[in-house]
Coordinates of C-alpha atoms and ligand atoms in Angstrom, one line a residue:
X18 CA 90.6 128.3 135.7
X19 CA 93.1 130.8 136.4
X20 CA 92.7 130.1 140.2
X21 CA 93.2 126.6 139.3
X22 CA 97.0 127.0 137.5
X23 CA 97.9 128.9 139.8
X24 CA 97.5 126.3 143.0
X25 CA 100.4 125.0 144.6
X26 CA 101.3 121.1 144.1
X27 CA 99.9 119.3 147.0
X28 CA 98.8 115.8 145.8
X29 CA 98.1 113.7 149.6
X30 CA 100.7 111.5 150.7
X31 CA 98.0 108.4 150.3
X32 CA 97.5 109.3 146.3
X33 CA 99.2 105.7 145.5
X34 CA 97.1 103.8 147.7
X35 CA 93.9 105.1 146.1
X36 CA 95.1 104.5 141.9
X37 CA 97.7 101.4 142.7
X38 CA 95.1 98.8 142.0
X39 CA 93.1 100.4 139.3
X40 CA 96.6 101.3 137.4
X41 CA 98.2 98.0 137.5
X42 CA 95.2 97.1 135.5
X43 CA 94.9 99.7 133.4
X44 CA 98.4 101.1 132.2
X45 CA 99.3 97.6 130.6
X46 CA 96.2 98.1 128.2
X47 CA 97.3 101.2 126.8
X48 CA 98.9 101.8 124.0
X49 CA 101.7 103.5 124.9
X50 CA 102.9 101.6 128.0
X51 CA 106.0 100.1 126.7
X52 CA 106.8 96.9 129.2
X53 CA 103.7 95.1 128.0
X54 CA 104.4 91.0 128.6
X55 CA 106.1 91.9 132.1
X56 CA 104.1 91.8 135.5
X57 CA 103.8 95.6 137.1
X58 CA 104.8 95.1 140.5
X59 CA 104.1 98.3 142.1
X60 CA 104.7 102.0 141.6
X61 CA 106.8 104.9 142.8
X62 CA 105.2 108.7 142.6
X63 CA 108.7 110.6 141.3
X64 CA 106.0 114.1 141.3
X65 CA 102.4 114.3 141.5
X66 CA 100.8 117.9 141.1
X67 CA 97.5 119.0 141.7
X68 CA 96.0 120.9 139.7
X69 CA 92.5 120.9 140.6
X70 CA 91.3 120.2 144.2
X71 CA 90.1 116.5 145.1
X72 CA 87.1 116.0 146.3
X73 CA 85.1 118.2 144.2
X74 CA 83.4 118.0 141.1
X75 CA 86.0 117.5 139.2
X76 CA 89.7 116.8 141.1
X77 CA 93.1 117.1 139.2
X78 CA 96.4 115.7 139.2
X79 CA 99.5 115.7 136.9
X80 CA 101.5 112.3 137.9
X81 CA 105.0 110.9 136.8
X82 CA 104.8 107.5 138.1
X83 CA 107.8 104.8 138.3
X84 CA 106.3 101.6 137.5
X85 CA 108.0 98.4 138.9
X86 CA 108.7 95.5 137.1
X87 CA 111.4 93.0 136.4
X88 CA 113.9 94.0 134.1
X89 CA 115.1 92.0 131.0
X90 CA 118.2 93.1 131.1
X91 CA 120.0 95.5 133.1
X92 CA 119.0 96.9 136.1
X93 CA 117.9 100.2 136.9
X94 CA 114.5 101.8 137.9
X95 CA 111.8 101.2 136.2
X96 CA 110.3 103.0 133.2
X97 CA 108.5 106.7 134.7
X98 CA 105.0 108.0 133.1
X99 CA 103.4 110.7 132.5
X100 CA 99.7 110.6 133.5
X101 CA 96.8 113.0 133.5
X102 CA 93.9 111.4 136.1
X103 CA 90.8 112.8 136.5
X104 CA 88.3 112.2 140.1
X105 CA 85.2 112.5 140.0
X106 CA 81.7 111.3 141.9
X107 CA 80.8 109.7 138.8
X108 CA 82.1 109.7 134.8
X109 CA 79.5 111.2 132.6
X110 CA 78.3 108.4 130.0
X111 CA 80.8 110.6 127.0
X112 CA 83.9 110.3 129.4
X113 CA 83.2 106.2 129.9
X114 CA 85.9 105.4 127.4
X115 CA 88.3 107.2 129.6
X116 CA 87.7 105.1 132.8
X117 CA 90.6 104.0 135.2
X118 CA 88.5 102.3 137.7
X119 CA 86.6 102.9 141.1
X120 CA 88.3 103.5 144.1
X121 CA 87.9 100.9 146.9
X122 CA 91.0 102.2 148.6
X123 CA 93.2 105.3 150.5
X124 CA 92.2 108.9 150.2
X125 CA 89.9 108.7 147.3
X126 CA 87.6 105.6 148.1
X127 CA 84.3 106.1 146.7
X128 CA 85.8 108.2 144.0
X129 CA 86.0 107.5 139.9
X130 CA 88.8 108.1 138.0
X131 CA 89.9 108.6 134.6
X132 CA 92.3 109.3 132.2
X133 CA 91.6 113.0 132.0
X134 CA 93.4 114.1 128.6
X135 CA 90.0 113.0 127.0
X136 CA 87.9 115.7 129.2
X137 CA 87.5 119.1 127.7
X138 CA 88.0 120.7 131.3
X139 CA 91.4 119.2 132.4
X140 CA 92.8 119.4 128.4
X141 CA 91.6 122.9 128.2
X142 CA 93.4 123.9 131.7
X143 CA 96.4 122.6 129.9
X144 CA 96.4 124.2 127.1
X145 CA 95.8 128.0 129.1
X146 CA 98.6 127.1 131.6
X147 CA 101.3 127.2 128.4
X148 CA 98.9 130.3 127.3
X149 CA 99.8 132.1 130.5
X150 CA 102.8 130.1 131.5
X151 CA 102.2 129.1 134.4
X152 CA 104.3 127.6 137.1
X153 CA 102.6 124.7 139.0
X154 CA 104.6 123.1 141.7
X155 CA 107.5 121.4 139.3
X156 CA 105.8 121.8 136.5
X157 CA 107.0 124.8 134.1
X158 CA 104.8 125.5 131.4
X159 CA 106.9 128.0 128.8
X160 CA 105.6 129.5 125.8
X161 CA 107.9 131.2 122.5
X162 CA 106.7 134.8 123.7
X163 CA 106.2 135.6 120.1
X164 CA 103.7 133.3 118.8
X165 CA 100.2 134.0 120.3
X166 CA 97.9 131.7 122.2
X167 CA 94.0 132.3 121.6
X168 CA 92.1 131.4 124.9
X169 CA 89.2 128.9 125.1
X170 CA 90.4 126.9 122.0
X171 CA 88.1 123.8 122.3
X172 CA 90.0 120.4 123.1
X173 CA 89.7 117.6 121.0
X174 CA 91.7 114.5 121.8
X175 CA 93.7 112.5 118.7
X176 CA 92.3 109.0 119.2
X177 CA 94.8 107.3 116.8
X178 CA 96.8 104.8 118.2
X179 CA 100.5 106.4 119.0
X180 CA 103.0 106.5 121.2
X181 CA 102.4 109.0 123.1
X182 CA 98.9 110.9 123.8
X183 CA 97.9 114.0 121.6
X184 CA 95.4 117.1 122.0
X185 CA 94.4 119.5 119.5
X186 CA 92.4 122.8 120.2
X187 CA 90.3 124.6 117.8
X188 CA 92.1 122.8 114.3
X189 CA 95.4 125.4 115.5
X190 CA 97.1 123.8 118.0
X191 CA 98.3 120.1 118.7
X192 CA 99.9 119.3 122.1
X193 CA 102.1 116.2 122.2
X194 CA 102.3 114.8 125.7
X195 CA 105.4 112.4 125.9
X196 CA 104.3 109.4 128.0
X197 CA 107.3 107.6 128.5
X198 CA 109.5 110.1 130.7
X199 CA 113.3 110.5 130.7
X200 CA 115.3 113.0 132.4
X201 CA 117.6 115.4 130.1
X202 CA 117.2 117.6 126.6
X203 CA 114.3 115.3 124.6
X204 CA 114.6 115.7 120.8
X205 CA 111.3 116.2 119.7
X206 CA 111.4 119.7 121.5
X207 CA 115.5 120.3 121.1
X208 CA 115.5 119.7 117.2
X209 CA 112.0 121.3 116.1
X210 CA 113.6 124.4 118.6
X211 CA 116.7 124.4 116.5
X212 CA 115.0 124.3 112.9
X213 CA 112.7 127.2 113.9
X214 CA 115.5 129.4 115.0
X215 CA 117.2 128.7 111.5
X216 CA 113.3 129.4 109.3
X217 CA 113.3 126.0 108.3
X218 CA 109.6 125.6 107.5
X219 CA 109.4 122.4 106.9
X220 CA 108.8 121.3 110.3
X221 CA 106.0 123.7 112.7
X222 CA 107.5 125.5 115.1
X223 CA 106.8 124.8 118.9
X224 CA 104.8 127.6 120.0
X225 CA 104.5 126.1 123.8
X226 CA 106.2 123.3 126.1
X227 CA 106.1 121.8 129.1
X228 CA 108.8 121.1 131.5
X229 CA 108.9 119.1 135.1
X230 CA 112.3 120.3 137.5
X231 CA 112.6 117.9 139.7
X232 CA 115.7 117.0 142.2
X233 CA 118.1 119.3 139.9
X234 CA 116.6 117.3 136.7
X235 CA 114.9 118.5 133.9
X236 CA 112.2 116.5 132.2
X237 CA 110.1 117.5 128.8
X238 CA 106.7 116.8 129.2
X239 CA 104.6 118.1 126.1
X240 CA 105.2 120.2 123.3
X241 CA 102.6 122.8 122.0
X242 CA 102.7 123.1 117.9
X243 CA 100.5 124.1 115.0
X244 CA 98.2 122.2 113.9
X245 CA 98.6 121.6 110.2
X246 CA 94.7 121.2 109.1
X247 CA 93.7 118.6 106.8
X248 CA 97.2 117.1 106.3
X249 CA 97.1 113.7 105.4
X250 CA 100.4 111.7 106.2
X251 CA 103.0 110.0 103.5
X252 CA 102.0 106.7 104.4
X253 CA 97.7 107.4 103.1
X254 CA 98.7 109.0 100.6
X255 CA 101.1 106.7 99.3
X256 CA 98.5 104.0 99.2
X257 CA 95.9 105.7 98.2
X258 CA 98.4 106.4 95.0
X259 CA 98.9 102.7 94.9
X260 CA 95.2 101.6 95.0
X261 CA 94.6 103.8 92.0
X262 CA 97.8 102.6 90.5
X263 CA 98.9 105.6 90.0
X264 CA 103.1 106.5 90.4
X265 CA 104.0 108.9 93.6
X266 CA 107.6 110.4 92.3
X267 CA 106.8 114.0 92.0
X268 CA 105.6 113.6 95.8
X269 CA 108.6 111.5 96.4
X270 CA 110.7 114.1 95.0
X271 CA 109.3 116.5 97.0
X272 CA 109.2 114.5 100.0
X273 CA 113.2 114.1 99.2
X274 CA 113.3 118.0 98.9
X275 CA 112.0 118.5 102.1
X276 CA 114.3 116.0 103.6
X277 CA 117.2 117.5 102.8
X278 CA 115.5 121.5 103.6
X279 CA 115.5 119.6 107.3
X280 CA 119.1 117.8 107.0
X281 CA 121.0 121.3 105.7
X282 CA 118.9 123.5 108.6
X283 CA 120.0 120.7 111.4
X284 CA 123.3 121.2 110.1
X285 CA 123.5 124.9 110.0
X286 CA 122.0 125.1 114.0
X287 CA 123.8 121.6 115.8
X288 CA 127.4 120.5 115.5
X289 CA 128.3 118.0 113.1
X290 CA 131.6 115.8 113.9
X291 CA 133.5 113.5 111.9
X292 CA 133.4 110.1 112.1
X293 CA 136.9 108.0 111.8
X294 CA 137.0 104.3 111.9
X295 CA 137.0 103.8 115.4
X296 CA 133.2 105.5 115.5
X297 CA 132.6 103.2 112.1
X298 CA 133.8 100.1 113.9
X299 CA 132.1 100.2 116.6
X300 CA 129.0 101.1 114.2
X301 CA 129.7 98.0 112.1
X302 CA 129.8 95.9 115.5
X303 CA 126.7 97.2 116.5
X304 CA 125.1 96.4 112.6
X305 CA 126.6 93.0 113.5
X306 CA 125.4 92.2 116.4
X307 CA 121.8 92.9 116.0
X308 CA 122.4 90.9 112.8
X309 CA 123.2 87.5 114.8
X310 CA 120.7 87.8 117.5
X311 CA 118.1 88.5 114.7
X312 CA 119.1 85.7 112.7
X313 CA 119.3 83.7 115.9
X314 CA 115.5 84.9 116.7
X315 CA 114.1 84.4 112.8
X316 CA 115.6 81.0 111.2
X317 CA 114.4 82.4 107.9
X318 CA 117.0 84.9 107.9
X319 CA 119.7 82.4 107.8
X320 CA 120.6 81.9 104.4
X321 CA 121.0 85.5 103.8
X322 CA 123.2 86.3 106.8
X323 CA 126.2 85.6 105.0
X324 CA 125.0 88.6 101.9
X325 CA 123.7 90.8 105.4
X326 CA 127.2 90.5 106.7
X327 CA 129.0 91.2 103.7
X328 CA 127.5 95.0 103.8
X329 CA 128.8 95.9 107.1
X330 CA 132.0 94.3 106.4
X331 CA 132.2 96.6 103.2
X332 CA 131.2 100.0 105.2
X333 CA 134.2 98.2 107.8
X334 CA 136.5 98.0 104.7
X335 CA 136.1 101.5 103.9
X336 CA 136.6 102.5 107.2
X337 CA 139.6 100.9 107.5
X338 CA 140.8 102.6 104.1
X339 CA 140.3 105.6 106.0
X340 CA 137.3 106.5 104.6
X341 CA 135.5 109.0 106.8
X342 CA 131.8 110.5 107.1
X343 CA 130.3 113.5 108.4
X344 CA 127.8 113.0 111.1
X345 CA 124.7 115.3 112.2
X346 CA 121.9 115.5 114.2
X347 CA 119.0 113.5 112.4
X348 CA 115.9 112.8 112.5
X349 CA 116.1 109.2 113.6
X350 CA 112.9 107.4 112.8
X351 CA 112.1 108.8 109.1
X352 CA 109.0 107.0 107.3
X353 CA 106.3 108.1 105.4
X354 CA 104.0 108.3 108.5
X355 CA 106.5 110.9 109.8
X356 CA 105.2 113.5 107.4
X357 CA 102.5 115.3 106.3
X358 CA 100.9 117.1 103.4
X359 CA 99.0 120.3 103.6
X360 CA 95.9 120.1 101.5
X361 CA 96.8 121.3 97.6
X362 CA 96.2 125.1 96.9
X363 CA 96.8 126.0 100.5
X364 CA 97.7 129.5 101.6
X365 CA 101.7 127.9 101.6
X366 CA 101.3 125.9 97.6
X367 CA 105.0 125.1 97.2
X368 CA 105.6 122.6 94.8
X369 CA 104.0 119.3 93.0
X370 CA 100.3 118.3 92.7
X371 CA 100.2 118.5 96.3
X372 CA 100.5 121.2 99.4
X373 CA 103.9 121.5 101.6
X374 CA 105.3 118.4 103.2
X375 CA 106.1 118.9 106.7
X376 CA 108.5 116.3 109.1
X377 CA 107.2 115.7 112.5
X378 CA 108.1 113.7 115.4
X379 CA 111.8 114.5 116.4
X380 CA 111.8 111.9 119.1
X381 CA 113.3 109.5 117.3
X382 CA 113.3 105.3 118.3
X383 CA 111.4 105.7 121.9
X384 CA 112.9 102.5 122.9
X385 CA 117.0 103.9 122.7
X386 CA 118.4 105.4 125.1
X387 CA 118.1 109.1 124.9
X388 CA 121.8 109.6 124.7
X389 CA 122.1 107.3 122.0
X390 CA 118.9 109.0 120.0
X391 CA 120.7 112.5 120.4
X392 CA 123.8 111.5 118.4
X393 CA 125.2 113.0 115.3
X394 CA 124.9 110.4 112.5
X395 CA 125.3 110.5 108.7
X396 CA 122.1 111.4 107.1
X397 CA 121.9 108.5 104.9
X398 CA 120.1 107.2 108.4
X399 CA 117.1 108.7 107.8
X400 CA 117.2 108.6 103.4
X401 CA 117.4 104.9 104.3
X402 CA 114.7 104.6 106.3
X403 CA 112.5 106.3 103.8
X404 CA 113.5 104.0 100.9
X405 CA 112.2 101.0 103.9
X406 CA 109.1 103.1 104.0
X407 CA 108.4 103.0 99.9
X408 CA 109.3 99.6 99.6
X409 CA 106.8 98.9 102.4
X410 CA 103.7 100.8 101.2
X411 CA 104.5 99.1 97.3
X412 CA 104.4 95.5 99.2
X413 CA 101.1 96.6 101.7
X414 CA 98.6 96.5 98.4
X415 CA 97.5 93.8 96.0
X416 CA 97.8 94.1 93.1
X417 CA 101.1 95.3 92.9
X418 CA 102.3 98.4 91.1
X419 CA 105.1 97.3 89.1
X420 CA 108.5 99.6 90.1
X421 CA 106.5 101.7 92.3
X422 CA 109.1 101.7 95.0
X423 CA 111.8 102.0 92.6
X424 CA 110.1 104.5 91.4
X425 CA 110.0 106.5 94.2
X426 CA 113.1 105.4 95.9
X427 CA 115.0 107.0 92.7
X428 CA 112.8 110.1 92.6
X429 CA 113.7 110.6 96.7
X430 CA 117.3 110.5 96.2
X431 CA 116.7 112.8 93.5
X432 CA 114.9 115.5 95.6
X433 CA 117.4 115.2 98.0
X434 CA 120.2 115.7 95.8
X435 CA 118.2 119.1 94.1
X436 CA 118.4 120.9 97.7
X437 CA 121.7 119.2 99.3
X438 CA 123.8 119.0 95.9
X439 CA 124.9 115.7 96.9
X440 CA 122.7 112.2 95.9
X441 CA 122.3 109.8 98.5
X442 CA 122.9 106.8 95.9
X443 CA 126.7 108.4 95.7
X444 CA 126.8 106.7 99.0
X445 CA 125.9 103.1 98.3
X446 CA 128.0 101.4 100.7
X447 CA 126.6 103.3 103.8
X448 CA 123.3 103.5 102.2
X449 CA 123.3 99.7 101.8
X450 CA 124.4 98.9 105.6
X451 CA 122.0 101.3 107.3
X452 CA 118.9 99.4 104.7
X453 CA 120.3 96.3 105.6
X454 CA 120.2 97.5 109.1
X455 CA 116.8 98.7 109.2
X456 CA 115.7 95.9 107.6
X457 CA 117.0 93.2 109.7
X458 CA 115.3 94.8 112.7
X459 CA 111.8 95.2 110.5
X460 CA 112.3 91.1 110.3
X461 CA 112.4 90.6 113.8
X462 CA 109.9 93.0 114.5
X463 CA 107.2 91.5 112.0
X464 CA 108.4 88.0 113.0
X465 CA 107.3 89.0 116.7
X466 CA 104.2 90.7 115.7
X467 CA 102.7 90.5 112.7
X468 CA 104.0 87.5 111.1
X469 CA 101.9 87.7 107.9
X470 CA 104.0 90.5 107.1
X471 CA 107.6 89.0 106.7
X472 CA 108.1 88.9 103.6
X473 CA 107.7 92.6 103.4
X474 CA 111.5 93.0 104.8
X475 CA 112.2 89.4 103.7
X476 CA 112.4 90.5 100.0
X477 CA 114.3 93.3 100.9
X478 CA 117.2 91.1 102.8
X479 CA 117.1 89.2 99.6
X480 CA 118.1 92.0 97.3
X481 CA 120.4 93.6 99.7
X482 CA 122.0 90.1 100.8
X483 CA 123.1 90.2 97.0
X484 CA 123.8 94.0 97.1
X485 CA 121.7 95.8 94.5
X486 CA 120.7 99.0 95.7
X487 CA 117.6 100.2 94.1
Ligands
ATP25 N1 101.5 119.6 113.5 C1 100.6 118.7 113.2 N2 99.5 119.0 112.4 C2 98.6 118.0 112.2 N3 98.6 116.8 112.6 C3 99.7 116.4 113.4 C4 100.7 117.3 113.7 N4 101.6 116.7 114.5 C5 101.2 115.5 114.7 N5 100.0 115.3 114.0 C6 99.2 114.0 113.9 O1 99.3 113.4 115.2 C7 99.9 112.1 115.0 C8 100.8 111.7 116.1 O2 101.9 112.6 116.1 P1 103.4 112.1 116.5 O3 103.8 111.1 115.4 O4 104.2 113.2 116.8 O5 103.1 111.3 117.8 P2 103.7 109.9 118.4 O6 103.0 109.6 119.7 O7 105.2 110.1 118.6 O8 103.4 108.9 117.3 P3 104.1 107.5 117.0 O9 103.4 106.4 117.7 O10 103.8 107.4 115.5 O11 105.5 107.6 117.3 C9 100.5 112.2 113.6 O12 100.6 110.9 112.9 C10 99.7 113.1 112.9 O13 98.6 112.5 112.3
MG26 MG1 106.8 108.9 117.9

């Protein structure tokens, strides 16, 4: 192995030739291949690495891949992956699953490959390159020198649908590998970073990452974290609470707690600005905007569009008044399946009937740009996408649980106000756009998708298009 992360990247010229056919298949299958619905055209290797030899038992490479297709909107190259593909003579009947395909082309003909995250070999070479951080061709894999790495931690891939493609080693570690891949400073390493530098420990530390350089650019590829063992997220618990009928506000309340633990340390270790009504405008616009292409997409939202309106024209109106808000780095994508419980009586017991709530998963919405997802905003961003969350979970089981979400929702703000000093209902004119805001776009999204679940956000519009909060 250590021969193996030490080998220079020399992936053949005629790699593309070999895996075109068998990817153009198989990346639209997978989860986390965001252009489903348009036609991949072809591909562009931006760096291919490998990292064990072709040829032999097993072969090797690390691949970020352009894939081709038609745009849209905008032009631009396409969207780049990261990929992990295994060669081999044959797959073993445990690795089937993982099949690409079999090579009838280029430099590999005769060949099998697959995706190799789910092979204990190729995952396990990972995992001791960020042990010994290696350097392999682009790829830099960089540890925090003062958290250890055990060797031969056995791999175990998360088979959970997600967005991205997860590992975890011996129940103490869990690498994330991003799949999507964009140049620049990627959140869900840069904030976790900063909250471990100010002790926050409400979100686990990265103890490993890896980078790509390529062409002056920095990419971030993975990040290395503890594994939190037998943590169950917001979202099961939460319904597991409502099966029984049973209330969730002490775990809201915690769950608010720990919010604002995260909000406070972010604000502490990243710069916070101030935003004047030119930022708040163009805010508004934006709220706006999506407001009339969604109404234009779903005729059901209609009626209430005039109600939707009327809170963004009030955060507007303030605005204008010269009202002004702070602005921070945020989490960006809060919801109840962003964070997890330790089991009760743990070595870290910190509050309410349960263990520790921990955040995870910095990277905010995948599909923004990462500019836009790296933005100071006001943190009633991510208090209103938990109250989304609550409201969800009470409308996902039958029967109902009468005021569960209010419930919670109240209990949250609560929490948050215990560790902040300041409640997020005080707020309830930005509180009110950015639900309205999430909520519109939860429409759309369920209108598209899942259609049996619109009137989960379509009650919501209704209470906010006649602007009760809670
Ligand atoms: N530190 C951890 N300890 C235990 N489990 C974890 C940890 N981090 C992540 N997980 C588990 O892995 C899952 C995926 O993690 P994460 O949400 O970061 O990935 P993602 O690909 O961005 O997912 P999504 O598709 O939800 O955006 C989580 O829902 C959780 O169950
Ligand atoms: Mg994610």
């Amino acid at each position: 192995m250590s021969e193996a992360v030490t080998r220079p990247a020399t992936a053949g010229p005629g790699l593309l030739a070999s895996l075109d056919p068998l990817l153009r298949e198989w990346l639209p299958r997978q989860r986390w291949f965001a252009g489903k619905g348009r036609p991949v055209t072809g591909f562009s290797l931006v760096a291919a690495t490998e990292l064990l030899p072709a040829g032999g038992k097993l072969g090797l490479y690390h691949l970020l891949v352009q894939v081709h297709q038609p745009l849209t909107h905008g032009t631009g190259p396409g969207d780049c992956y990261q990929l992990l593909i295994g060669e081999r003579e044959a797959l073993p009947p445990r690795l089937a699953p993982a099949l690409i395909g079999h090579v009838t082309e280029g430099p590999l003909t005769g060949r099998t490959v697959y995706e190799a995250l789910y092979d204990p070999r190729p995952a396990g070479l990972l995992l001791e390159a960020l042990r010994t951080r290696a350097r392999i061709g682009g790829l830099r894999f960089e540890r925090d020198p003062r958290q250890e790495v055990r060797s031969g931690l056995v791999p175990r891939a998360v088979t959970a649908e997600q967005s991205n493609s997860s590992v975890v080693y011996g129940d103490t570690f869990i690498l994330k590998l991003l799949r999507r891949i964009v140049p620049g400073v990627n959140p869900d390493l840069e904030l976790p970073l900063a909250l471990a530098r100010e002790g926050c420990p409400r979100v686990p530390a990265p103890t490993a990452w890896l980078l790509a350089e390529l062409s002056g650019q920095s990419y971030v590829l993975g990040v290395l974290q503890p594994y939190i063992q037998g943590a169950a997220d917001g979202w099961e618990l939460a319904l597991r609470e409502l099966a029984k009928g049973q209330d969730f506000a002490a775990e809201a309340r915690a769950l608010g707690r720990a919010t604002a633990e995260v909000h406070t340390a972010l604000a502490r270790a990243l710069p916070t600005v101030t935003l004047g009504h030119i930022q708040l405008r163009s805010m508004v616009d934006g709220m706006l905007e999506r407001l009339d292409a969604a109404a234009q997409a779903v005729p059901a939202l209609r009626t209430y569009a005039p109600g939707l309106r009327s809170a963004f024209q009030a955060l507007a109106d303030l605005a204008a008044e010269g009202h002004t808000w702070t602005a921070q780095r945020v989490h960006g994508d809060l919801h109840l399946g962003q964070c997890l419980r330790s089991p009760a009586g743990g070595p870290s017991h910190a509050f309410g009937s349960g263990g520790e709530w921990s955040l995870i998963d910095f990277e905010g919405e995948p599909a923004r740009p990462l500019a836009e997802r790296r933005m100071p905003q006001p943190t009633v961003r991510d208090v209103a996408g938990m109250l989304r969350s609550f409201d969800y979970a009470a409308h996902s089981v039958r029967p109902s649980v009468p005021g569960w979400a209010e419930s919670c929702r109240a209990a949250y703000c609560s929490g948050y106000a215990e560790i902040d000093g300041r409640d997020p209902r005080n707020d309830p004119v930005l509180l009110r756009a950015y639900e309205t805001d999430k909520a519109v776009y939860e429409v759309v999204y369920e209108a598209r998708h899942r259609p049996d679940w619109l009137p989960v956000p379509l009650s919501a519009v209704r209470r906010l298009a006649s602007s009760h909060l809670t």
